[in-house]
mmCIF file of N, CA and C in Angstrom:
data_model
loop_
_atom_site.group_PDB
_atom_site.id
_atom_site.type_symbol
_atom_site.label_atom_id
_atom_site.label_comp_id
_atom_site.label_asym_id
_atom_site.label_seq_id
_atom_site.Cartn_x
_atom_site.Cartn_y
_atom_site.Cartn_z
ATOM 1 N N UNK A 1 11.393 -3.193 -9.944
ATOM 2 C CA UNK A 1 10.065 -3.557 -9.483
ATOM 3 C C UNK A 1 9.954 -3.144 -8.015
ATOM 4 N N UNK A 2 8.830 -2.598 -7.806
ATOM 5 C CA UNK A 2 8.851 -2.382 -6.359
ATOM 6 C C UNK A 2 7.783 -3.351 -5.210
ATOM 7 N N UNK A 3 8.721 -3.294 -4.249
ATOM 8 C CA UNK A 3 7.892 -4.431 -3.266
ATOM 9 C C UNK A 3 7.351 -3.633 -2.414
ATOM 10 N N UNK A 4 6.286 -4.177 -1.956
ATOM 11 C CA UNK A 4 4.881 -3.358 -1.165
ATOM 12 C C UNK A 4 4.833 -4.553 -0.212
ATOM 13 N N UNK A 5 4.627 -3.986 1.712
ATOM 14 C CA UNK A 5 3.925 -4.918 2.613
ATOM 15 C C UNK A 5 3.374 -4.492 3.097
ATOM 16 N N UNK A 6 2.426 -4.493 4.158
ATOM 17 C CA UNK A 6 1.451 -4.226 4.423
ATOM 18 C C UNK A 6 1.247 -4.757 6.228
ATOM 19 N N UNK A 7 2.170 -4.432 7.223
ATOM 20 C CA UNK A 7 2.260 -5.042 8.196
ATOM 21 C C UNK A 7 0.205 -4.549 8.732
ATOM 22 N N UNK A 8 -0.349 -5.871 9.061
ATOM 23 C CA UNK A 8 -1.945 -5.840 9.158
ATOM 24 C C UNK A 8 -1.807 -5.346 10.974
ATOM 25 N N UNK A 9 -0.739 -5.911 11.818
ATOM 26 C CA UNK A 9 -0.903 -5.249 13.043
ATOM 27 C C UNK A 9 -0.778 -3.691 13.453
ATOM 28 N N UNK A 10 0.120 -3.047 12.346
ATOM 29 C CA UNK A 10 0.126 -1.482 13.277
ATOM 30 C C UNK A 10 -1.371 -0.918 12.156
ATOM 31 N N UNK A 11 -1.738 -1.530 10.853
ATOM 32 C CA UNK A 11 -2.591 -0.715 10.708
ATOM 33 C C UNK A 11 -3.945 -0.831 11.026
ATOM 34 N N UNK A 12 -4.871 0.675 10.989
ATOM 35 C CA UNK A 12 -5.317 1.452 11.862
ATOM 36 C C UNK A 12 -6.729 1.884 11.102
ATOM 37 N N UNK A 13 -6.380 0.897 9.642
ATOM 38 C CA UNK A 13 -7.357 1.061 8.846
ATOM 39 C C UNK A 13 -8.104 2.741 8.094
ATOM 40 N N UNK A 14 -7.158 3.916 8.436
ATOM 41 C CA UNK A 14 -7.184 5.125 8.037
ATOM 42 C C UNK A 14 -7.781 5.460 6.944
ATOM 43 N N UNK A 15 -7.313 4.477 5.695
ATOM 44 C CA UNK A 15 -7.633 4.517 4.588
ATOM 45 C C UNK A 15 -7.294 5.571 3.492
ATOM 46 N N UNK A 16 -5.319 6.129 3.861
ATOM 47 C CA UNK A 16 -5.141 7.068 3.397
ATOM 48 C C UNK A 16 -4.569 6.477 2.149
ATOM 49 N N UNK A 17 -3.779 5.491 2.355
ATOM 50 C CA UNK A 17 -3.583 4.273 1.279
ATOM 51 C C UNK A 17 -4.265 4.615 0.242
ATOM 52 N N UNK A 18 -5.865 3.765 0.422
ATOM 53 C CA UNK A 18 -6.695 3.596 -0.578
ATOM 54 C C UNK A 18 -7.128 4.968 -1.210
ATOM 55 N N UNK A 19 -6.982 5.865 -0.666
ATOM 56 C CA UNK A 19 -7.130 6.985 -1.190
ATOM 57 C C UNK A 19 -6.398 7.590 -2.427
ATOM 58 N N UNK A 20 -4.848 7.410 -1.820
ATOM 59 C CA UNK A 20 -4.187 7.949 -2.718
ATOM 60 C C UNK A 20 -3.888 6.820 -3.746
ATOM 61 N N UNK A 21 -4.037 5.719 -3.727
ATOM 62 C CA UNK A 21 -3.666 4.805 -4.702
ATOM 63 C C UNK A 21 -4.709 3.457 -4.858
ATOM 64 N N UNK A 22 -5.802 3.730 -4.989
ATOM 65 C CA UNK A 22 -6.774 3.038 -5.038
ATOM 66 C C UNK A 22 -6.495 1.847 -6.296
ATOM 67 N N UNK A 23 -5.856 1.773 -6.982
ATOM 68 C CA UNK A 23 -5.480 0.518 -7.859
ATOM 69 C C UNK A 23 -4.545 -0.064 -7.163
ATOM 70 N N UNK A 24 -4.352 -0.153 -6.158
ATOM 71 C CA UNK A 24 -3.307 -0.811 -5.684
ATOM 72 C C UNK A 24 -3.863 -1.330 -4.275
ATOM 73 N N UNK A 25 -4.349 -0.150 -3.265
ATOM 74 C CA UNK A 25 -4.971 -0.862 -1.817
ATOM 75 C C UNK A 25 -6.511 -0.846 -2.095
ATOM 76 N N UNK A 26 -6.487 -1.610 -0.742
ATOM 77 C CA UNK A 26 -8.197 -1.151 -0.236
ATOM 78 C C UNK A 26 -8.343 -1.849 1.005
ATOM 79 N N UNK A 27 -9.634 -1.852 1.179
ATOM 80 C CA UNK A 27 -9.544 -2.109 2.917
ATOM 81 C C UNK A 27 -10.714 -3.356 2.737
ATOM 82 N N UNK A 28 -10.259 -4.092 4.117
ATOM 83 C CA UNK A 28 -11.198 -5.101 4.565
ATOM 84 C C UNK A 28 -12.561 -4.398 5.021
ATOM 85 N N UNK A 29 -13.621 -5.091 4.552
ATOM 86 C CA UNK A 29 -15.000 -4.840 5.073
ATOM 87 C C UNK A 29 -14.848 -4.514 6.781
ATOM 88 N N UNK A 30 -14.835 -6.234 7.067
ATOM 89 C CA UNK A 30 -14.575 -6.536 8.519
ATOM 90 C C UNK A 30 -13.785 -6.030 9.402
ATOM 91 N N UNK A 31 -12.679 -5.242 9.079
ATOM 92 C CA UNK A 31 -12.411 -4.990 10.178
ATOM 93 C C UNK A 31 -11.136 -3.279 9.327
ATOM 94 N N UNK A 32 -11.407 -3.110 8.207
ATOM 95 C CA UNK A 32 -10.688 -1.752 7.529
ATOM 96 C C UNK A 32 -9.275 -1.753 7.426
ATOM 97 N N UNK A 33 -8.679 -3.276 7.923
ATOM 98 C CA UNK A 33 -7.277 -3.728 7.406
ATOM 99 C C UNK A 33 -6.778 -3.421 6.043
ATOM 100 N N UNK A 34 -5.574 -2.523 5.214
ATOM 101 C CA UNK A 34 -5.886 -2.554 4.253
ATOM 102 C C UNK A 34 -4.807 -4.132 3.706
ATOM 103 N N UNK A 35 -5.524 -3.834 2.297
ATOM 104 C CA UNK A 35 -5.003 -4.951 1.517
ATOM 105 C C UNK A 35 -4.658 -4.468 0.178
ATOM 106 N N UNK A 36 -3.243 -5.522 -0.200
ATOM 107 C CA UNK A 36 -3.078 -4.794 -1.650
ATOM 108 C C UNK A 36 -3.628 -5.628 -2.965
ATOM 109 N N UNK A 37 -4.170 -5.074 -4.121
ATOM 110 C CA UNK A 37 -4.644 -5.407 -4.548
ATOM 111 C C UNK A 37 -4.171 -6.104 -5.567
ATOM 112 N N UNK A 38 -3.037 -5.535 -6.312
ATOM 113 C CA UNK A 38 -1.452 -6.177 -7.170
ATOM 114 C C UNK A 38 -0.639 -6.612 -6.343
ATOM 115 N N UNK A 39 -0.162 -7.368 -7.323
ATOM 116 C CA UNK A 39 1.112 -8.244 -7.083
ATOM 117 C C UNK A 39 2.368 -7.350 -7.159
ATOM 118 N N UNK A 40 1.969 -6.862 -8.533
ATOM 119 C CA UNK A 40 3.537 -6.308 -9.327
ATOM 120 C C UNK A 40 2.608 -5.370 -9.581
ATOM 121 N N UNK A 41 3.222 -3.948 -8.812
ATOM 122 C CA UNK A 41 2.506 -2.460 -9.292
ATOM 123 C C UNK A 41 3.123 -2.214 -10.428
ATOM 124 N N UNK A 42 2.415 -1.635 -11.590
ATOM 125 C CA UNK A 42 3.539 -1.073 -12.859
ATOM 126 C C UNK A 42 3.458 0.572 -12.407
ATOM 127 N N UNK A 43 4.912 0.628 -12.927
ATOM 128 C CA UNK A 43 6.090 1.501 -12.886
ATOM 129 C C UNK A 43 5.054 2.829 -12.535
ATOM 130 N N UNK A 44 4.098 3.441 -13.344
ATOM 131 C CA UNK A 44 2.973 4.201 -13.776
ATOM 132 C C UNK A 44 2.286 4.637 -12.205
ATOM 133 N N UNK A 45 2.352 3.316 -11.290
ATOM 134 C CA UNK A 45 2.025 3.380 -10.145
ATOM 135 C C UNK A 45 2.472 3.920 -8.670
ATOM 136 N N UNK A 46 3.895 3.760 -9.156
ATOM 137 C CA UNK A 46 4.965 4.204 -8.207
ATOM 138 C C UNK A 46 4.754 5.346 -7.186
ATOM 139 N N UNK A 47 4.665 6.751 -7.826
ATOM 140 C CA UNK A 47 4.510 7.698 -6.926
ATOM 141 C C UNK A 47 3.171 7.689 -6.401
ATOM 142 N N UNK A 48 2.161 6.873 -6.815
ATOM 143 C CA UNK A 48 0.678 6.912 -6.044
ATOM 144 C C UNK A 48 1.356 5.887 -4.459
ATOM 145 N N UNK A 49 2.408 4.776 -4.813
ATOM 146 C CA UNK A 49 1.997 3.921 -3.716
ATOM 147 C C UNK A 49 3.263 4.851 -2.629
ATOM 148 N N UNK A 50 4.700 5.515 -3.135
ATOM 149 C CA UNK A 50 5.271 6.043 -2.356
ATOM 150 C C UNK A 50 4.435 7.060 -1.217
ATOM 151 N N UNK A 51 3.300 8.123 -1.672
ATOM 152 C CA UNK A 51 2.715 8.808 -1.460
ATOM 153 C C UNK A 51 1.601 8.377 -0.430
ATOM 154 N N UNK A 52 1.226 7.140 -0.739
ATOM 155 C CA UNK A 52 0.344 6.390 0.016
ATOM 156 C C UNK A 52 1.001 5.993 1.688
ATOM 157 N N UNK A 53 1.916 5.445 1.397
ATOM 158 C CA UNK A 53 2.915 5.224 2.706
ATOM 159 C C UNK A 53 3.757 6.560 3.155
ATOM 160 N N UNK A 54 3.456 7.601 2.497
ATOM 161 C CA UNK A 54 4.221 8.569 3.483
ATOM 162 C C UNK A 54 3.181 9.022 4.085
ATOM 163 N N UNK A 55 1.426 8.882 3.699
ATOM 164 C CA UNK A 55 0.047 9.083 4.170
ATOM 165 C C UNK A 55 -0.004 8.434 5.303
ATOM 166 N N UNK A 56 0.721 7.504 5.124
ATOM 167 C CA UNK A 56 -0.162 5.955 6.487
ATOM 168 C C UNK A 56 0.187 6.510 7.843
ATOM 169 N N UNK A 57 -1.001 6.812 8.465
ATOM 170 C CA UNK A 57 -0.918 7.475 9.657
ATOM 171 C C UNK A 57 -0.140 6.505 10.909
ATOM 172 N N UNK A 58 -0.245 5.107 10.437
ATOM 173 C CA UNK A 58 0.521 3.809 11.193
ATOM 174 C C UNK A 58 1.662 3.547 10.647
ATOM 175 N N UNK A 59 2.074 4.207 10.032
ATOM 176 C CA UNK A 59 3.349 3.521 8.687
ATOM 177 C C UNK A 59 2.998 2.263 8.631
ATOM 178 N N UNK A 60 2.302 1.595 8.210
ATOM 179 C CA UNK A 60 2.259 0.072 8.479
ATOM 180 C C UNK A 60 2.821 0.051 6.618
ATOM 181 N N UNK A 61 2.814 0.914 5.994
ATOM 182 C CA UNK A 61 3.394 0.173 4.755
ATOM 183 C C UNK A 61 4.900 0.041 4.074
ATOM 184 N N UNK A 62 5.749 -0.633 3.731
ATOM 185 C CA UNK A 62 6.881 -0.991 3.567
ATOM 186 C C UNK A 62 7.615 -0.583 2.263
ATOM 187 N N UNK A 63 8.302 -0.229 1.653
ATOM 188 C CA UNK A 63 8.433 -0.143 0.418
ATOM 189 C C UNK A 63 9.986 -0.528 0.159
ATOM 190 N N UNK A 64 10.199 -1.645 -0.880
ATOM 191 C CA UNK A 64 11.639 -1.791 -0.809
ATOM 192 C C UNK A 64 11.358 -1.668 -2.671
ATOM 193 N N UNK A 65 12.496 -1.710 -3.173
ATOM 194 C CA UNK A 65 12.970 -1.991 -4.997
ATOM 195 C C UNK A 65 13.474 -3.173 -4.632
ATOM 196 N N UNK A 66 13.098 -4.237 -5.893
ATOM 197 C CA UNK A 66 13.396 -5.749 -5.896
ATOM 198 C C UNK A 66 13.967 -5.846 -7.053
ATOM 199 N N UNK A 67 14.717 -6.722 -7.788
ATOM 200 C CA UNK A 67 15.466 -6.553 -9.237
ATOM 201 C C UNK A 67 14.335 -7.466 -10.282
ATOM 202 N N UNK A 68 14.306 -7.076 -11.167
ATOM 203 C CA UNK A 68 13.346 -7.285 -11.957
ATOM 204 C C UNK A 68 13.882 -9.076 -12.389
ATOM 205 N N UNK A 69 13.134 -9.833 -12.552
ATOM 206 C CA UNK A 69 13.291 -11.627 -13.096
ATOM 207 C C UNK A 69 12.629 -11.693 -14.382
#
């Protein structure tokens, strides 16, 4: 399973995220913070959200593998 964060201070609201993986981010109205939209991305999702964070012009996004429960 993969874990997704989203540190809200370095990002910059770019919106390269939501671009490339729009089932997964999107951005605040108020202020273009993004936010994720799942909990638990399925598997199917993976290379949209890797791709997304090698996009993030802030790196603000995190990506670790967690063991499945």
């Amino acid at each position: 399973m993969m874990k997704i964060h989203i540190d809200e201070d370095k990002c910059v609201g770019g919106g390269q995220c939501v671009l490339a993986a729009p089932d997964v981010f999107d951005q605040r109205d108020e202020d273009g913070v993004a936010v994720l939209l799942v909990d638990n991305a399925p598997a199917e999702l993976h290379d949209q959200i890797r791709e997304a964070a090698r996009l993030c012009p802030a790196v603000a996004i995190e990506l670790g593998e967690r063991a499945e429960t």
